[in-house]
Tab-separated table of C-alpha atoms in Angstrom:
chain	number	residue	atom	x	y	z
A	1376	UNK	CA	-21.278	-10.619	-22.235
A	1377	UNK	CA	-21.242	-6.894	-23.577
A	1378	UNK	CA	-20.490	-5.612	-20.129
A	1379	UNK	CA	-17.428	-7.934	-20.062
A	1380	UNK	CA	-16.347	-6.912	-23.407
A	1381	UNK	CA	-16.507	-3.202	-22.667
A	1382	UNK	CA	-14.235	-3.889	-19.614
A	1383	UNK	CA	-11.785	-6.066	-21.225
A	1384	UNK	CA	-11.747	-4.936	-24.956
A	1385	UNK	CA	-8.211	-4.038	-24.988
A	1386	UNK	CA	-7.074	-7.518	-23.621
A	1387	UNK	CA	-9.596	-9.282	-25.877
A	1388	UNK	CA	-8.207	-7.362	-28.922
A	1389	UNK	CA	-4.582	-7.962	-28.176
A	1390	UNK	CA	-5.527	-11.813	-27.922
A	1391	UNK	CA	-7.323	-11.776	-31.143
A	1392	UNK	CA	-4.429	-10.053	-32.879
A	1393	UNK	CA	-1.939	-12.520	-31.849
A	1394	UNK	CA	-4.227	-15.407	-32.653
A	1395	UNK	CA	-5.678	-14.213	-35.848
A	1396	UNK	CA	-2.854	-15.664	-37.963
A	1397	UNK	CA	-3.206	-19.195	-36.836
A	1398	UNK	CA	-7.066	-18.871	-36.758
A	1399	UNK	CA	-6.786	-17.810	-40.438
A	1400	UNK	CA	-4.734	-20.905	-41.184
A	1401	UNK	CA	-7.438	-23.041	-39.643
A	1402	UNK	CA	-10.280	-21.079	-41.679
A	1403	UNK	CA	-8.569	-21.185	-45.081
A	1404	UNK	CA	-6.633	-24.428	-44.822
A	1405	UNK	CA	-2.999	-25.020	-45.478
A	1406	UNK	CA	-3.838	-26.914	-48.646
A	1407	UNK	CA	-5.854	-23.969	-49.969
A	1408	UNK	CA	-3.072	-21.443	-49.533
A	1409	UNK	CA	-0.615	-23.689	-51.201
A	1410	UNK	CA	-2.681	-24.369	-54.056
A	1411	UNK	CA	-3.713	-20.666	-54.662
A	1412	UNK	CA	-0.283	-19.131	-54.040
A	1413	UNK	CA	-1.393	-16.844	-51.305
A	1414	UNK	CA	1.114	-18.228	-48.746
A	1415	UNK	CA	3.367	-14.901	-48.934
A	1416	UNK	CA	0.250	-12.643	-48.534
A	1417	UNK	CA	-0.680	-14.607	-45.364
A	1418	UNK	CA	2.887	-14.269	-43.944
A	1419	UNK	CA	3.116	-10.542	-44.484
A	1420	UNK	CA	-0.279	-10.145	-42.786
A	1421	UNK	CA	0.722	-12.163	-40.037
A	1422	UNK	CA	3.806	-9.946	-39.551
A	1423	UNK	CA	1.814	-6.786	-39.852
A	1424	UNK	CA	-0.656	-8.009	-37.174
A	1425	UNK	CA	2.348	-8.854	-34.787
A	1426	UNK	CA	3.659	-5.355	-35.185
A	1427	UNK	CA	0.163	-3.890	-34.348
A	1428	UNK	CA	0.532	-5.590	-30.852
A	1429	UNK	CA	3.035	-3.163	-29.840
A	1430	UNK	CA	0.693	-0.187	-29.069
A	1431	UNK	CA	-2.029	-2.551	-27.577
A	1432	UNK	CA	0.786	-3.913	-25.462
A	1433	UNK	CA	1.422	-0.363	-24.051
A	1434	UNK	CA	-2.275	0.211	-23.551
A	1435	UNK	CA	-2.570	-3.106	-21.470
A	1436	UNK	CA	0.380	-2.488	-19.450
A	1437	UNK	CA	-0.938	1.110	-18.563
A	1438	UNK	CA	-4.272	-0.367	-17.745
A	1439	UNK	CA	-2.841	-2.945	-15.532
A	1440	UNK	CA	-0.575	-0.434	-13.807
A	1441	UNK	CA	-3.534	1.798	-13.164
A	1442	UNK	CA	-5.650	-1.090	-11.691
A	1443	UNK	CA	-2.852	-2.118	-9.547
A	1444	UNK	CA	-2.265	1.450	-8.210
A	1445	UNK	CA	-5.909	1.786	-7.355
A	1446	UNK	CA	-5.915	-1.674	-5.599
A	1447	UNK	CA	-2.727	-0.760	-3.576
A	1448	UNK	CA	-4.237	2.508	-2.392
A	1449	UNK	CA	-7.331	0.933	-0.922
A	1450	UNK	CA	-5.608	-1.632	1.053
A	1451	UNK	CA	-6.866	-1.983	4.535
A	1452	UNK	CA	-4.165	-1.993	7.239
A	1453	UNK	CA	-1.308	-0.774	5.057
A	1454	UNK	CA	-2.501	2.923	4.840
A	1455	UNK	CA	0.417	5.225	3.683
A	1456	UNK	CA	-1.424	8.186	5.776
A	1457	UNK	CA	-0.087	6.307	8.844
A	1458	UNK	CA	3.521	6.870	7.666
A	1459	UNK	CA	5.963	8.611	9.817
A	1460	UNK	CA	9.313	9.840	8.682
A	1461	UNK	CA	10.905	6.708	9.475
A	1462	UNK	CA	8.192	4.733	7.555
A	1463	UNK	CA	8.680	6.933	4.421
A	1464	UNK	CA	12.474	6.415	4.636
A	1465	UNK	CA	11.648	2.668	4.794
A	1466	UNK	CA	9.264	2.934	1.741
A	1467	UNK	CA	11.990	4.777	-0.184
A	1468	UNK	CA	14.360	1.556	0.234
A	1469	UNK	CA	11.377	-0.553	-0.929
A	1470	UNK	CA	10.697	1.643	-4.180
A	1471	UNK	CA	14.431	1.608	-4.953
A	1472	UNK	CA	14.446	-2.207	-5.101
A	1473	UNK	CA	11.059	-2.024	-7.217
A	1474	UNK	CA	12.600	0.222	-9.513
A	1475	UNK	CA	15.559	-2.077	-10.253
A	1476	UNK	CA	13.428	-5.073	-10.530
A	1477	UNK	CA	13.168	-7.231	-13.702
A	1478	UNK	CA	11.322	-10.196	-14.790
A	1479	UNK	CA	10.998	-12.925	-12.512
A	1480	UNK	CA	9.660	-16.587	-12.798
A	1481	UNK	CA	7.343	-16.775	-9.928
A	1482	UNK	CA	7.205	-20.389	-10.164
A	1483	UNK	CA	10.869	-20.652	-9.149
A	1484	UNK	CA	10.646	-20.862	-5.499
A	1485	UNK	CA	14.620	-20.160	-4.859
A	1486	UNK	CA	14.277	-17.144	-7.217
A	1487	UNK	CA	11.276	-15.615	-5.362
A	1488	UNK	CA	13.043	-16.020	-2.026
A	1489	UNK	CA	16.239	-14.723	-3.088
A	1490	UNK	CA	14.523	-11.634	-4.280
A	1491	UNK	CA	12.143	-11.140	-1.246
A	1492	UNK	CA	14.643	-11.936	1.461
A	1493	UNK	CA	16.974	-8.968	0.989
A	1494	UNK	CA	14.133	-6.583	0.786
A	1495	UNK	CA	12.733	-7.902	4.141
A	1496	UNK	CA	16.265	-7.810	5.826
A	1497	UNK	CA	16.648	-4.294	4.603
A	1498	UNK	CA	13.410	-3.105	6.047
A	1499	UNK	CA	13.979	-4.816	9.281
A	1500	UNK	CA	17.605	-3.465	9.823
A	1501	UNK	CA	16.162	-0.024	8.834
A	1502	UNK	CA	13.772	-0.157	11.961
A	1503	UNK	CA	16.181	-2.075	14.231
A	1504	UNK	CA	19.764	-1.190	13.313
A	1505	UNK	CA	21.215	-2.065	16.667
A	1506	UNK	CA	19.552	-5.712	16.846
A	1507	UNK	CA	21.737	-8.622	16.358
A	1508	UNK	CA	18.912	-10.221	14.102
A	1509	UNK	CA	16.554	-7.581	13.030
A	1510	UNK	CA	14.415	-9.942	11.174
A	1511	UNK	CA	13.206	-11.505	14.407
A	1512	UNK	CA	12.419	-8.263	16.265
A	1513	UNK	CA	8.659	-9.026	16.005
A	1514	UNK	CA	6.142	-10.649	18.639
A	1515	UNK	CA	4.082	-13.440	17.790
A	1516	UNK	CA	0.814	-11.477	17.940
A	1517	UNK	CA	2.074	-9.086	15.284
A	1518	UNK	CA	3.235	-11.840	13.049
A	1519	UNK	CA	-0.222	-13.575	13.381
A	1520	UNK	CA	-2.169	-10.262	12.749
A	1521	UNK	CA	0.106	-9.776	9.559
A	1522	UNK	CA	-0.666	-13.306	8.409
A	1523	UNK	CA	-4.580	-12.873	8.948
A	1524	UNK	CA	-4.522	-9.540	7.016
A	1525	UNK	CA	-2.649	-11.006	4.109
A	1526	UNK	CA	-4.719	-13.947	4.030
A	1527	UNK	CA	-7.789	-11.755	3.820
A	1528	UNK	CA	-6.369	-9.814	0.920
A	1529	UNK	CA	-5.384	-13.078	-0.874
A	1530	UNK	CA	-9.015	-14.449	-0.411
A	1531	UNK	CA	-10.395	-11.288	-2.142
A	1532	UNK	CA	-7.985	-11.771	-4.971
A	1533	UNK	CA	-8.715	-15.481	-5.459
A	1534	UNK	CA	-12.371	-14.899	-5.335
A	1535	UNK	CA	-12.165	-13.044	-8.637
A	1536	UNK	CA	-10.287	-15.892	-10.459
A	1537	UNK	CA	-12.746	-17.975	-12.684
A	1538	UNK	CA	-13.911	-21.124	-11.086
A	1539	UNK	CA	-11.862	-20.515	-7.845
A	1540	UNK	CA	-15.097	-20.943	-5.841
A	1541	UNK	CA	-16.018	-24.385	-7.441
A	1542	UNK	CA	-12.466	-26.044	-7.822
A	1543	UNK	CA	-11.974	-28.089	-4.783
A	1544	UNK	CA	-8.435	-28.794	-3.384
A	1545	UNK	CA	-9.042	-32.430	-4.253
A	1546	UNK	CA	-9.508	-31.681	-7.865
A	1547	UNK	CA	-6.441	-29.325	-7.917
A	1548	UNK	CA	-4.328	-31.804	-6.179
A	1549	UNK	CA	-5.338	-34.503	-8.766
A	1550	UNK	CA	-4.601	-32.117	-11.669
A	1551	UNK	CA	-1.140	-31.427	-10.032
A	1552	UNK	CA	-0.404	-35.231	-9.615
A	1553	UNK	CA	-1.393	-35.830	-13.134
A	1554	UNK	CA	1.004	-33.101	-14.598
A	1555	UNK	CA	3.678	-34.193	-12.196
A	1556	UNK	CA	3.495	-37.652	-13.630
A	1557	UNK	CA	2.670	-37.014	-17.255
A	1558	UNK	CA	3.584	-33.337	-17.890
A	1559	UNK	CA	7.117	-33.966	-18.944
A	1560	UNK	CA	6.021	-36.641	-21.309
A	1561	UNK	CA	3.178	-34.621	-22.866
A	1562	UNK	CA	5.454	-31.721	-23.312
A	1563	UNK	CA	8.156	-33.639	-25.054
A	1564	UNK	CA	5.574	-35.291	-27.331
A	1565	UNK	CA	4.337	-31.921	-28.368
A	1566	UNK	CA	7.844	-30.701	-29.129
A	1567	UNK	CA	8.514	-33.668	-31.197
A	1568	UNK	CA	5.312	-33.506	-33.081
A	1569	UNK	CA	5.796	-29.864	-33.829
A	1570	UNK	CA	9.370	-30.334	-34.907
A	1571	UNK	CA	8.235	-33.289	-37.211
A	1572	UNK	CA	5.770	-30.992	-38.856
A	1573	UNK	CA	7.895	-28.019	-39.333
A	1574	UNK	CA	10.602	-30.294	-41.063
A	1575	UNK	CA	7.807	-31.661	-43.247
A	1576	UNK	CA	6.879	-28.363	-44.379
A	1577	UNK	CA	10.603	-27.744	-45.484
A	1578	UNK	CA	10.638	-30.903	-47.367
A	1579	UNK	CA	7.460	-30.037	-49.357
A	1580	UNK	CA	8.274	-26.128	-50.173
A	1581	UNK	CA	11.375	-24.655	-48.572
A	1582	UNK	CA	10.298	-21.093	-49.479
A	1583	UNK	CA	6.824	-21.299	-47.962
A	1584	UNK	CA	8.349	-22.904	-44.806
A	1585	UNK	CA	10.888	-20.126	-44.295
A	1586	UNK	CA	8.146	-17.379	-44.606
A	1587	UNK	CA	5.904	-19.439	-41.996
A	1588	UNK	CA	9.013	-19.621	-39.795
A	1589	UNK	CA	9.339	-15.689	-40.049
A	1590	UNK	CA	5.756	-15.195	-39.142
A	1591	UNK	CA	6.183	-17.664	-36.131
A	1592	UNK	CA	9.240	-15.776	-35.036
A	1593	UNK	CA	7.430	-12.387	-35.140
A	1594	UNK	CA	4.524	-13.863	-33.327
A	1595	UNK	CA	6.779	-15.389	-30.572
A	1596	UNK	CA	8.643	-12.402	-30.154
A	1597	UNK	CA	5.761	-10.142	-29.498
A	1598	UNK	CA	4.399	-12.750	-27.000
A	1599	UNK	CA	7.749	-13.141	-25.389
A	1600	UNK	CA	7.657	-9.375	-24.872
A	1601	UNK	CA	4.368	-9.464	-23.368
A	1602	UNK	CA	5.263	-12.169	-21.110
A	1603	UNK	CA	8.508	-10.354	-19.984
A	1604	UNK	CA	6.635	-7.267	-19.258
A	1605	UNK	CA	3.908	-9.428	-17.362
A	1606	UNK	CA	6.830	-11.196	-15.434
A	1607	UNK	CA	8.374	-7.778	-14.446
A	1608	UNK	CA	5.231	-6.237	-13.436
A	1609	UNK	CA	4.274	-9.449	-11.301
A	1610	UNK	CA	7.685	-9.092	-9.721
A	1611	UNK	CA	7.318	-5.600	-8.980
A	1612	UNK	CA	4.047	-6.068	-7.327
A	1613	UNK	CA	5.185	-8.925	-5.402
A	1614	UNK	CA	8.056	-6.547	-3.993
A	1615	UNK	CA	5.582	-4.052	-3.296
A	1616	UNK	CA	3.466	-6.366	-1.313
A	1617	UNK	CA	6.388	-7.793	0.493
A	1618	UNK	CA	7.771	-4.187	1.407
A	1619	UNK	CA	4.547	-3.028	2.627
A	1620	UNK	CA	3.954	-6.040	4.723
A	1621	UNK	CA	7.548	-5.616	6.270
A	1622	UNK	CA	6.993	-1.931	6.947
A	1623	UNK	CA	3.619	-2.703	8.734
A	1624	UNK	CA	5.545	-5.475	10.583
A	1625	UNK	CA	8.711	-4.029	11.696
A	1626	UNK	CA	7.344	-0.546	12.192
A	1627	UNK	CA	5.185	-1.653	15.156
A	1628	UNK	CA	1.899	-0.620	13.743
A	1629	UNK	CA	0.650	-3.979	14.193
A	1630	UNK	CA	1.327	-4.209	17.924
A	1631	UNK	CA	-2.024	-3.580	19.192
A	1632	UNK	CA	-2.611	-1.954	22.538
A	1633	UNK	CA	-5.618	-2.461	24.854
A	1634	UNK	CA	-6.937	1.042	23.552
A	1635	UNK	CA	-6.683	-0.126	19.886
A	1636	UNK	CA	-8.453	-3.520	20.735
A	1637	UNK	CA	-11.308	-1.519	22.303
A	1638	UNK	CA	-11.538	0.802	19.454
A	1639	UNK	CA	-12.289	-2.024	17.107
A	1640	UNK	CA	-15.847	-2.004	18.434
A	1641	UNK	CA	-16.082	1.736	18.212
A	1642	UNK	CA	-17.180	3.861	15.341
A	1643	UNK	CA	-14.709	4.369	12.597
A	1644	UNK	CA	-11.796	6.622	13.255
A	1645	UNK	CA	-13.199	9.414	11.225
A	1646	UNK	CA	-16.153	9.709	13.519
A	1647	UNK	CA	-14.290	9.496	16.721
A	1648	UNK	CA	-13.132	13.052	18.028
A	1649	UNK	CA	-9.616	13.976	18.151
A	1650	UNK	CA	-7.998	15.396	21.235
A	1651	UNK	CA	-6.960	19.143	20.913
A	1652	UNK	CA	-4.641	20.724	23.983
A	1653	UNK	CA	-4.711	24.464	24.073
A	1654	UNK	CA	-1.315	25.539	25.820
A	1655	UNK	CA	0.244	28.896	26.870
A	1656	UNK	CA	1.725	30.842	29.495
A	1657	UNK	CA	-0.578	32.839	31.999
A	1658	UNK	CA	-2.214	35.741	30.498
A	1659	UNK	CA	-2.055	34.299	26.919
A	1660	UNK	CA	-5.844	33.736	26.690
A	1661	UNK	CA	-5.934	29.959	26.880
A	1662	UNK	CA	-9.130	29.979	29.257
A	1663	UNK	CA	-11.090	32.683	27.031
A	1664	UNK	CA	-9.957	30.692	23.755
A	1665	UNK	CA	-11.160	27.381	25.319
A	1666	UNK	CA	-14.571	28.627	25.998
A	1667	UNK	CA	-14.924	30.253	22.493
A	1668	UNK	CA	-13.564	27.269	20.723
A	1669	UNK	CA	-15.202	24.508	22.479
A	1670	UNK	CA	-18.345	24.234	20.044
A	1671	UNK	CA	-16.641	25.065	16.703
A	1672	UNK	CA	-13.733	22.779	17.512
A	1673	UNK	CA	-16.412	19.863	18.305
A	1674	UNK	CA	-18.196	20.300	14.932
A	1675	UNK	CA	-14.749	19.821	13.197
A	1676	UNK	CA	-14.201	16.606	15.136
A	1677	UNK	CA	-11.996	17.899	17.962
A	1678	UNK	CA	-12.581	17.633	21.684
A	1679	UNK	CA	-10.725	20.255	24.156
A	1680	UNK	CA	-8.321	18.547	26.640
A	1681	UNK	CA	-7.689	19.907	30.112
A	1682	UNK	CA	-4.209	21.467	30.614
A	1683	UNK	CA	-2.859	18.566	32.559
A	1684	UNK	CA	-3.625	16.044	29.909
A	1685	UNK	CA	-1.651	17.712	27.003
A	1686	UNK	CA	0.486	14.342	26.672
A	1687	UNK	CA	-2.794	12.793	25.311
A	1688	UNK	CA	-3.212	15.282	22.616
A	1689	UNK	CA	-3.494	14.539	18.910
A	1690	UNK	CA	-3.180	18.166	18.069
A	1691	UNK	CA	-1.711	21.232	20.111
A	1692	UNK	CA	-2.657	25.007	19.788
A	1693	UNK	CA	0.048	27.260	21.415
A	1694	UNK	CA	-0.957	30.671	22.455
A	1695	UNK	CA	1.925	33.308	22.574
A	1696	UNK	CA	1.048	36.943	23.660
A	1697	UNK	CA	1.985	39.588	21.062
A	1698	UNK	CA	3.348	42.003	23.814
A	1699	UNK	CA	5.716	39.666	25.243
A	1700	UNK	CA	9.251	39.562	23.498
A	1701	UNK	CA	10.401	36.692	25.615
A	1702	UNK	CA	9.729	33.303	23.674
A	1703	UNK	CA	11.622	30.721	25.810
A	1704	UNK	CA	8.669	29.667	27.827
A	1705	UNK	CA	6.793	28.966	24.584
A	1706	UNK	CA	9.880	27.179	22.962
A	1707	UNK	CA	10.322	25.130	26.194
A	1708	UNK	CA	6.402	24.116	25.580
A	1709	UNK	CA	7.036	23.228	22.033
A	1710	UNK	CA	10.150	20.989	23.033
A	1711	UNK	CA	8.367	19.300	25.754
A	1712	UNK	CA	5.452	18.346	23.253
A	1713	UNK	CA	7.889	17.014	20.541
A	1714	UNK	CA	10.117	15.107	23.158
A	1715	UNK	CA	6.967	13.313	24.768
A	1716	UNK	CA	5.355	12.375	21.423
A	1717	UNK	CA	8.433	10.524	19.941
A	1718	UNK	CA	8.205	9.408	16.277
A	1719	UNK	CA	5.068	11.179	15.271
A	1720	UNK	CA	4.607	14.397	17.312
A	1721	UNK	CA	1.122	15.983	17.025
A	1722	UNK	CA	0.664	18.838	14.653
A	1723	UNK	CA	1.197	22.290	16.456
A	1724	UNK	CA	-0.702	25.424	15.533
A	1725	UNK	CA	0.736	28.701	16.830
A	1726	UNK	CA	-1.411	31.632	17.362
A	1727	UNK	CA	-0.389	35.200	18.427
A	1728	UNK	CA	-2.978	36.623	20.895
A	1729	UNK	CA	-3.531	40.092	21.958
A	1730	UNK	CA	-2.809	40.998	17.919
A	1731	UNK	CA	-5.422	43.777	18.394
A	1732	UNK	CA	-2.840	45.576	20.409
A	1733	UNK	CA	-0.673	46.045	17.385
A	1734	UNK	CA	-1.281	48.418	14.570
A	1735	UNK	CA	-2.753	46.430	11.514
A	1736	UNK	CA	0.438	47.063	9.451
A	1737	UNK	CA	2.530	45.517	12.270
A	1738	UNK	CA	0.551	42.365	12.673
A	1739	UNK	CA	2.175	40.457	9.664
A	1740	UNK	CA	5.767	41.387	10.669
A	1741	UNK	CA	5.042	40.402	14.219
A	1742	UNK	CA	3.661	36.962	13.296
A	1743	UNK	CA	6.827	36.260	11.227
A	1744	UNK	CA	9.208	37.179	13.904
A	1745	UNK	CA	7.398	34.846	16.311
A	1746	UNK	CA	7.540	32.281	13.679
A	1747	UNK	CA	11.271	32.679	13.352
A	1748	UNK	CA	11.811	32.684	17.177
A	1749	UNK	CA	9.844	29.443	17.822
A	1750	UNK	CA	11.157	27.741	14.506
A	1751	UNK	CA	7.571	26.980	13.275
A	1752	UNK	CA	6.139	27.665	9.719
A	1753	UNK	CA	3.389	29.745	10.436
A	1754	UNK	CA	1.703	32.023	13.247
A	1755	UNK	CA	-1.817	32.943	13.028
A	1756	UNK	CA	-2.718	36.472	14.514
A	1757	UNK	CA	-5.747	36.142	17.031
A	1758	UNK	CA	-7.396	38.673	19.082
A	1759	UNK	CA	-9.877	38.034	21.900
A	1760	UNK	CA	-11.240	41.419	23.279
A	1761	UNK	CA	-13.269	41.222	26.546
A	1762	UNK	CA	-16.876	41.747	25.476
A	1763	UNK	CA	-15.893	42.040	21.874
A	1764	UNK	CA	-16.111	39.627	18.928
A	1765	UNK	CA	-13.202	37.413	18.512
A	1766	UNK	CA	-10.851	38.090	15.480
A	1767	UNK	CA	-8.884	35.595	13.709
A	1768	UNK	CA	-11.254	32.621	13.822
A	1769	UNK	CA	-11.683	32.781	9.982
A	1770	UNK	CA	-8.104	31.387	9.644
A	1771	UNK	CA	-7.741	29.371	12.777
A	1772	UNK	CA	-10.761	27.001	12.264
A	1773	UNK	CA	-9.687	26.021	8.476
A	1774	UNK	CA	-6.125	25.484	9.892
A	1775	UNK	CA	-7.595	23.020	12.321
A	1776	UNK	CA	-9.345	21.214	9.752
A	1777	UNK	CA	-6.102	20.853	7.540
A	1778	UNK	CA	-4.290	19.247	10.423
A	1779	UNK	CA	-6.736	16.410	10.996
A	1780	UNK	CA	-4.714	13.651	8.821
A	1781	UNK	CA	-1.510	14.462	10.902
A	1782	UNK	CA	-3.622	14.200	13.993
A	1783	UNK	CA	-4.858	10.811	13.138
A	1784	UNK	CA	-1.333	9.626	12.355
A	1785	UNK	CA	-0.294	11.165	15.707
A	1786	UNK	CA	-2.913	9.345	17.442
A	1787	UNK	CA	-2.207	5.995	15.985
A	1788	UNK	CA	1.656	6.320	16.851
A	1789	UNK	CA	0.730	7.108	20.395
A	1790	UNK	CA	-1.204	3.989	20.927
A	1791	UNK	CA	1.474	1.987	19.115
A	1792	UNK	CA	3.957	3.380	21.564
A	1793	UNK	CA	1.855	2.691	24.423
A	1794	UNK	CA	1.617	-0.816	23.309
A	1795	UNK	CA	5.414	-1.132	23.565
A	1796	UNK	CA	5.492	-0.340	27.290
A	1797	UNK	CA	5.598	-3.295	29.525
A	1798	UNK	CA	2.475	-3.418	31.895
A	1799	UNK	CA	3.255	-5.854	34.520
A	1800	UNK	CA	-0.468	-5.877	35.870
A	1801	UNK	CA	-1.622	-6.782	32.250
A	1802	UNK	CA	0.899	-9.479	31.964
A	1803	UNK	CA	0.019	-10.799	35.471
A	1804	UNK	CA	-3.628	-11.075	34.437
A	1805	UNK	CA	-2.634	-13.015	31.220
A	1806	UNK	CA	-0.670	-15.269	33.193
A	1807	UNK	CA	-3.574	-15.980	35.618
A	1808	UNK	CA	-6.116	-16.529	32.632
A	1809	UNK	CA	-3.765	-18.965	31.053
A	1810	UNK	CA	-3.132	-20.854	34.493
A	1811	UNK	CA	-6.790	-21.078	34.805
A	1812	UNK	CA	-7.456	-22.427	31.394
A	1813	UNK	CA	-4.749	-25.160	31.878
A	1814	UNK	CA	-6.379	-26.088	35.276
A	1815	UNK	CA	-9.933	-26.214	33.641
A	1816	UNK	CA	-8.340	-28.254	30.892
A	1817	UNK	CA	-6.827	-30.715	33.565
A	1818	UNK	CA	-9.949	-30.948	35.503
A	1819	UNK	CA	-12.325	-31.859	32.367
A	1820	UNK	CA	-9.929	-34.689	31.455
A	1821	UNK	CA	-10.504	-36.374	34.990
């Protein structure tokens, strides 16, 4: 109990503050208040306690927002680290709708659908602007995988609801049927009884009844503000869930390729090495650097690819000689890599080799000139003297480490792009397996 109170003391205090005036009425008794003449003091105290709920309301909202942000950041299958530029633009559309969202009655199915449908349609249209019906631009396996992931997350949420693991569907259905049959009658009976009681107070003592109504209005106002804030937060959380699910669905990241299916049985992505391609014109030092970089790169989670496999690269290291002023061959390599990668090109590091052939004072300006010629943000100086110690590794290896998140995003996008290509052999195999299953089923019925 003490651990529970330490975790939820703000919420408990807020409930206690709002309930204290009515609890005090039960404790002291309406008759005692009337006889002793303390009705005015009680009404003033109730109003003050209602005002005290304002700072507690802000604290509770801040705590709820922090918990919601932590939950959203840890969701499996909706990792923002996988976002491409197109995904970030779609997420901006979602955030704009979330910022404009107000309170919403989640029990009103039509209102919920009217809020979510435009959001999903905007995201679908963002990814498929030329489609006749963008919302239907998904495959059945993608939709089923999305439902599976959403169901798993819903299960984790419901598991934290009190008595959720004990209330069977039969009991819930029985309670729902009872409320459907008698809920309206019970509600009207309560309203009639409450109105009769309040009118009797006016008949006995109008001044006291007015003070009590003022306290009631103050309490209901504070509770209404809390309810509106909770409804707004719930609406925004629902929009964020729907937006993230729509981005995951229409971006294609749920379209799993054979490579991704096989990777489910492999170690986690952080433990699988990333593919690094070292490219450059003849004489740039590609072979020498590959021999020197193989062991340090493996320690940092990269394996080197052969030159002919650069299309499978998760990261690219381009070498350009310092004493070759023509940069067109290097620019052509960069354009080929970016064009082949599509939506999420691999991160590209550029190193200027033979930097030791330049005076130390000229190496910095030379790197900046190469960066401008190739339209890249940074060029690292590198020297690979024959028989001597390499120079520049102290900057190259940390740069590789910094590019690992971008390399993982590029790998994920490459797998998704591969899943979009039609593989006639794979489709023929599926057809054969389906036909064999049907024949086996017919044979078993005979």
